[in-house]
mmCIF file of C-alpha atoms in Angstrom:
data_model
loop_
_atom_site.group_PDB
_atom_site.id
_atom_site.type_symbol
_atom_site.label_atom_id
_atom_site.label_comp_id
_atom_site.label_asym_id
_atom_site.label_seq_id
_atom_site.Cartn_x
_atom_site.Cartn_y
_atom_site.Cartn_z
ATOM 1 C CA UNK G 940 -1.129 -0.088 30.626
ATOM 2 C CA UNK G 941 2.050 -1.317 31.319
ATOM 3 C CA UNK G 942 5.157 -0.724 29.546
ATOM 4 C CA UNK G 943 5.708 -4.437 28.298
ATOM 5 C CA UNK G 944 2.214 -3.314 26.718
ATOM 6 C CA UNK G 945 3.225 -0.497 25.494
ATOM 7 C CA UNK G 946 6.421 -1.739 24.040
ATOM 8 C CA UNK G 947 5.169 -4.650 22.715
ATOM 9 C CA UNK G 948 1.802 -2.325 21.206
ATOM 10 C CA UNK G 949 4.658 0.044 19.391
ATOM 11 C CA UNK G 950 6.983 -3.271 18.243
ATOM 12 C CA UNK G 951 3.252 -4.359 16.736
ATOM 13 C CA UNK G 952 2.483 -1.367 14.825
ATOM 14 C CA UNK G 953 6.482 -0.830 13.798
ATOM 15 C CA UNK G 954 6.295 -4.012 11.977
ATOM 16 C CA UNK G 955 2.657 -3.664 10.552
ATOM 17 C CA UNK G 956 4.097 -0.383 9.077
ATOM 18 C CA UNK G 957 7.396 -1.619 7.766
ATOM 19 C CA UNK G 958 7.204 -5.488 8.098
ATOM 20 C CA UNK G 959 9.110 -7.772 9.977
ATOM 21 C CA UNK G 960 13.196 -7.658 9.173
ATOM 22 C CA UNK G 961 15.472 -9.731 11.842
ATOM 23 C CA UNK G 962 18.169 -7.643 12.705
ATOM 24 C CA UNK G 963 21.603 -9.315 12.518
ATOM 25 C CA UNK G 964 24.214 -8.519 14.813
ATOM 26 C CA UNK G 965 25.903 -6.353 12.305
ATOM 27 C CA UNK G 966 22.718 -4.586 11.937
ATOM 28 C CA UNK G 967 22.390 -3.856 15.005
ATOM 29 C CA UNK G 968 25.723 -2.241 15.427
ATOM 30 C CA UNK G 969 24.640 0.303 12.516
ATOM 31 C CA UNK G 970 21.489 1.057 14.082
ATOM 32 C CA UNK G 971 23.176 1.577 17.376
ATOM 33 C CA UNK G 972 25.942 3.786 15.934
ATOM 34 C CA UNK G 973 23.495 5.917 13.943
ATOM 35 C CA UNK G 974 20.509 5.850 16.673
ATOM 36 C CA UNK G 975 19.906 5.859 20.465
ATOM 37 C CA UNK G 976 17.708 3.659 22.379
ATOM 38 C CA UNK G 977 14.262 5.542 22.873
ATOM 39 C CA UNK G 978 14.773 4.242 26.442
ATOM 40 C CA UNK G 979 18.306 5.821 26.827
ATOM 41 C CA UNK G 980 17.129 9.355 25.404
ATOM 42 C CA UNK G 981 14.152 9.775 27.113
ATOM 43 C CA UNK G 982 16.120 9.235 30.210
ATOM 44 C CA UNK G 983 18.377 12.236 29.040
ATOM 45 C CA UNK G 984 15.789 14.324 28.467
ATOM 46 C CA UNK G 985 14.002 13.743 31.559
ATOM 47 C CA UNK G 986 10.540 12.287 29.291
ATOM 48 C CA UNK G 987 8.801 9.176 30.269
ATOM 49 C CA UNK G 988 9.854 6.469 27.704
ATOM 50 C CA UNK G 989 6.109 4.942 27.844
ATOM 51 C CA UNK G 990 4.408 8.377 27.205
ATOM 52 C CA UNK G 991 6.476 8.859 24.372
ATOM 53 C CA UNK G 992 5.347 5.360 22.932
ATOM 54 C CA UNK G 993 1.772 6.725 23.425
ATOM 55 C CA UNK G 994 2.698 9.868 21.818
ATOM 56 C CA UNK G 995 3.858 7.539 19.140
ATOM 57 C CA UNK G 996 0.736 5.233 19.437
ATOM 58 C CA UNK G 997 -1.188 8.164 18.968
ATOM 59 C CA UNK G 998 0.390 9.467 15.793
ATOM 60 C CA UNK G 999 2.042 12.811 17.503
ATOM 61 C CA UNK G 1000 5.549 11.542 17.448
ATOM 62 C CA UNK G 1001 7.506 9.270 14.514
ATOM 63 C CA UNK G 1002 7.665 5.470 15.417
ATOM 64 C CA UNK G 1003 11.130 4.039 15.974
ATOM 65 C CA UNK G 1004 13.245 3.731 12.800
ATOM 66 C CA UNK G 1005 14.545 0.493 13.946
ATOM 67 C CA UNK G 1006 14.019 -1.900 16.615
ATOM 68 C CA UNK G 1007 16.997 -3.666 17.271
ATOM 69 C CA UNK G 1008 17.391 -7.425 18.035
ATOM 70 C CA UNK G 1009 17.375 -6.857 21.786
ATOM 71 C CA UNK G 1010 13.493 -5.244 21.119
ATOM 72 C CA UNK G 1011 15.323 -1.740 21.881
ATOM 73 C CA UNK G 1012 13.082 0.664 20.068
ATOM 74 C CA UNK G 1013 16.076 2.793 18.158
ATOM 75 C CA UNK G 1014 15.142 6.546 17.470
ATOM 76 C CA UNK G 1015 16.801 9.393 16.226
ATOM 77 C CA UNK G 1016 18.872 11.390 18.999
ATOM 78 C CA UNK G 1017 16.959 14.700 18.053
ATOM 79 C CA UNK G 1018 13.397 12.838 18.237
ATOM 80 C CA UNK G 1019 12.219 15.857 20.529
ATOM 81 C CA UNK G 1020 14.007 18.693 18.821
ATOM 82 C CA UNK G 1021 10.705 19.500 16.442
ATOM 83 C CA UNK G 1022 8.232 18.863 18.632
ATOM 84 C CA UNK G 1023 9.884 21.383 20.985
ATOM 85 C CA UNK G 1024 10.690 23.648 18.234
ATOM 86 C CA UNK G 1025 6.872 23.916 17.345
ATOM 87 C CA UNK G 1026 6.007 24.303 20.692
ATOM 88 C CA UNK G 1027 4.732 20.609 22.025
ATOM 89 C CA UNK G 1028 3.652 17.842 20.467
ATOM 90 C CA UNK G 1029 0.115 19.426 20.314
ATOM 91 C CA UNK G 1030 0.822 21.843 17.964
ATOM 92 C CA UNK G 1031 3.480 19.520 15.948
ATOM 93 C CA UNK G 1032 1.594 18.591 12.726
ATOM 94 C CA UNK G 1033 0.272 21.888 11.867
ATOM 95 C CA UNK G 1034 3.752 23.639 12.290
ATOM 96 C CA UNK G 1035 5.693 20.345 10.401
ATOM 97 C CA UNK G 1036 2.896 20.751 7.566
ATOM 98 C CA UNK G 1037 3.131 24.761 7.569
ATOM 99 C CA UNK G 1038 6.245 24.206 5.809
ATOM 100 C CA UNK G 1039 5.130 23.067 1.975
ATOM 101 C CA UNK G 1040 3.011 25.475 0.084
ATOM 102 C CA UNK G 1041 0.725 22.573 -0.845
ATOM 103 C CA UNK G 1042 -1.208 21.072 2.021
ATOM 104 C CA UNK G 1043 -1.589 18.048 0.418
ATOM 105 C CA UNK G 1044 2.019 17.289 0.178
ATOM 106 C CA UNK G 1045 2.593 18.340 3.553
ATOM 107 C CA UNK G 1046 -0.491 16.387 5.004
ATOM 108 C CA UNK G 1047 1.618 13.259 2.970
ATOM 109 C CA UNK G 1048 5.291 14.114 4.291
ATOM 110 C CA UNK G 1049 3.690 14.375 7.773
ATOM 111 C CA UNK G 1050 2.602 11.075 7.333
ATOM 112 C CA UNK G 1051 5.320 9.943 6.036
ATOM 113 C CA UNK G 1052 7.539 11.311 8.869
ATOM 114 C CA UNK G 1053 5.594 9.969 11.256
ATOM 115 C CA UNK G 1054 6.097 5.676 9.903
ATOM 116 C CA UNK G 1055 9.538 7.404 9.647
ATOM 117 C CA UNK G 1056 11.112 4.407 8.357
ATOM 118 C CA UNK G 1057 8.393 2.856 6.322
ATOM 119 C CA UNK G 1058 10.335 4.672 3.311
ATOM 120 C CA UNK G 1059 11.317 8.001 3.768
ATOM 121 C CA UNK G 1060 13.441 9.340 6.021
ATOM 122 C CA UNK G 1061 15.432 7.059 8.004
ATOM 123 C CA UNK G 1062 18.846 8.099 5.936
ATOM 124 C CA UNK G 1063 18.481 11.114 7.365
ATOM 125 C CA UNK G 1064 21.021 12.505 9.937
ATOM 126 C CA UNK G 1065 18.416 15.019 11.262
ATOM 127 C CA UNK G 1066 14.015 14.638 10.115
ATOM 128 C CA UNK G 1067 13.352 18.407 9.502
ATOM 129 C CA UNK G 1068 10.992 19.679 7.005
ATOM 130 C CA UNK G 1069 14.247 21.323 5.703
ATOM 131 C CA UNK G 1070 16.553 18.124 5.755
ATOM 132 C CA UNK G 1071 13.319 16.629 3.799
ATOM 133 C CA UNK G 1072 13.170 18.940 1.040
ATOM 134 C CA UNK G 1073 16.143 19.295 0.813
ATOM 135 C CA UNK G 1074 16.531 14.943 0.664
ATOM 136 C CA UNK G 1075 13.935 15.497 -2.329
ATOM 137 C CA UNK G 1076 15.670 17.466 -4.657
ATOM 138 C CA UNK G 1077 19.121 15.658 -3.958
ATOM 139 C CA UNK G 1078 17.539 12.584 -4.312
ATOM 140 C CA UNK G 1079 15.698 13.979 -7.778
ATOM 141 C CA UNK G 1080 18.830 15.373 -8.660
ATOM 142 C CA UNK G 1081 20.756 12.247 -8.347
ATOM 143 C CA UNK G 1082 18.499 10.322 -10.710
ATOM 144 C CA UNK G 1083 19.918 13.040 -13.408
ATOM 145 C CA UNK G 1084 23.409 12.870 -11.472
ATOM 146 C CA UNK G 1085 23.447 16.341 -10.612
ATOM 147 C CA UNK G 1086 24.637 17.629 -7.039
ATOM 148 C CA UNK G 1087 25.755 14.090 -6.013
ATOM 149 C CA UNK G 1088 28.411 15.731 -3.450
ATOM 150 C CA UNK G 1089 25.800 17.463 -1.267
ATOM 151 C CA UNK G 1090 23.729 14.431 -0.570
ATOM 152 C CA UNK G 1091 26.110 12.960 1.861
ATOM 153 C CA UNK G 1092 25.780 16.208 4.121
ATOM 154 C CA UNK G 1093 21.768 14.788 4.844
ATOM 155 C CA UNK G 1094 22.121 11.454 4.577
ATOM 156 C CA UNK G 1095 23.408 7.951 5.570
ATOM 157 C CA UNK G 1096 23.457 4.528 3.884
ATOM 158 C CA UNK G 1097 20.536 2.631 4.745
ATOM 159 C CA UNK G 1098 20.384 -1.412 5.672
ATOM 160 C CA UNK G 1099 19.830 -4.001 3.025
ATOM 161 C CA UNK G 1100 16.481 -4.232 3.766
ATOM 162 C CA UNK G 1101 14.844 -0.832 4.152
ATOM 163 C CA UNK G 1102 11.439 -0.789 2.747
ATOM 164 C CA UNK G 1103 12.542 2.238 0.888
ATOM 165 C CA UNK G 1104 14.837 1.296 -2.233
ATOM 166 C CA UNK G 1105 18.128 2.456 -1.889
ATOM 167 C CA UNK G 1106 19.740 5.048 -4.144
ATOM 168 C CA UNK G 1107 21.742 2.123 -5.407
ATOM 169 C CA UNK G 1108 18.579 0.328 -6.398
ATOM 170 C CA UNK G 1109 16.605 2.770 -7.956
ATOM 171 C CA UNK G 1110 19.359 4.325 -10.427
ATOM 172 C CA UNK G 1111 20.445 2.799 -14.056
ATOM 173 C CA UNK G 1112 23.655 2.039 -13.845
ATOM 174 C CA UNK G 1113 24.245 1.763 -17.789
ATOM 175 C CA UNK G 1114 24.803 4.841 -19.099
ATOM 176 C CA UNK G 1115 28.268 5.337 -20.329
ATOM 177 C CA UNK G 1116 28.442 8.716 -19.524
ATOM 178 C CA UNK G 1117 27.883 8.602 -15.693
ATOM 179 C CA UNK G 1118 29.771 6.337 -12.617
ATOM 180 C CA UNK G 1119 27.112 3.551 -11.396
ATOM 181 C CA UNK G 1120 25.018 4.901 -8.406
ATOM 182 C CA UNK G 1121 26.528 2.295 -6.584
ATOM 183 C CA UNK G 1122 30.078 3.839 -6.813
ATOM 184 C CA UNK G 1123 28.349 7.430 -5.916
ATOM 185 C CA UNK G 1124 26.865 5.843 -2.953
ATOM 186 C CA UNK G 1125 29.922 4.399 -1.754
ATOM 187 C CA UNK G 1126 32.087 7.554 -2.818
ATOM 188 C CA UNK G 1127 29.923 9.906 -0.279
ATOM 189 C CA UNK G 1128 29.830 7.129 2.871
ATOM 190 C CA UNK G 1129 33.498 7.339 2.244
ATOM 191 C CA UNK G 1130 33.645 11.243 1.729
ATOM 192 C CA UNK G 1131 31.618 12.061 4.726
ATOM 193 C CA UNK G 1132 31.939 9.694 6.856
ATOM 194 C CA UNK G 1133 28.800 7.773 6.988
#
């Protein structure tokens, strides 16, 4: 298969998992500030950009979290960093699940890391099992507006139309006693420089 194949298989299944979003040109200078090209980082790691897509394909590696106007298939610069950590992509999902108690809920957050942007983890800097519970209980604990500070240190703002809603979106904003989540959103981009 050739990698216009390939490429064009993995822009197929991105956008049956997350839909079809045009990127504008100010999206794209987001995603390329906050990703790399799949392209680009496979060349720096010495991989084969179209055996990662059929790792991808094949449901052993995350699909791209964005793909950017040009078609560049963007991807998180530490991609590789679990799969190497649980030595190869082989033995990826049983390590990555290893990590909740329930195996249920890890079966579901492997899944879920692996449309990576079909909801769940795109805001974050770094996709560990860590980073993601840890995303969990700041994002639970934001809904009571409790430990707002720390969720800057795991995540970033996401675009206008991620499937996921953002925190701004999800939050009342009408109770007297608390800032709008809007405000806390834009108070932690500011603080940590997202």
């Amino acid at each position: 298969m050739s990698e216009t194949d390939l490429k064009q298989q993995l822009a197929e299944r991105f956008r049956e998992v997350n839909g079809d979003h045009p990127m504008t040109d100010a999206d794209d200078v987001y995603v390329s500030a906050q990703f790399v090209a799949l392209e680009e980082l496979c060349a720096v790691h010495g991989r084969d950009a179209d055996a990662v897509r059929r790792l991808m394909l094949g449901q052993y590696l995350p699909l791209p979290g964005y793909l950017r106007s040009d078609g560049a298939e963007m991807v998180p610069a530490d991609l590789f960093a679990l799969a190497d950590e649980s030595g190869g992509v082989e033995l990826l999902e049983a390590w990555f699940t290893a990590h909740w108690a329930d195996p249920i809920t890890g079966k579901a957050e492997w899944n879920a890391y692996l449309s990576y942007l079909s909801g769940q983890y795109v805001c974050l800097h770094s996709v560990t099992p860590a980073a993601i519970q840890r995303k969990d209980y700041l994002t639970t604990a934001i809904s009571a507006s409790e430990n707002v500070d720390s969720i800057g240190f795991v995540s970033t703002p996401s675009l206008p139309y991620s499937p996921r809603p953002r925190p701004q979106d999800t939050t009342p904003s009408n109770s007297s006693s608390k800032p709008p989540i809007s405000e806390l959103w834009t108070m932690l981009a500011t603080q940590h420089g997202s």
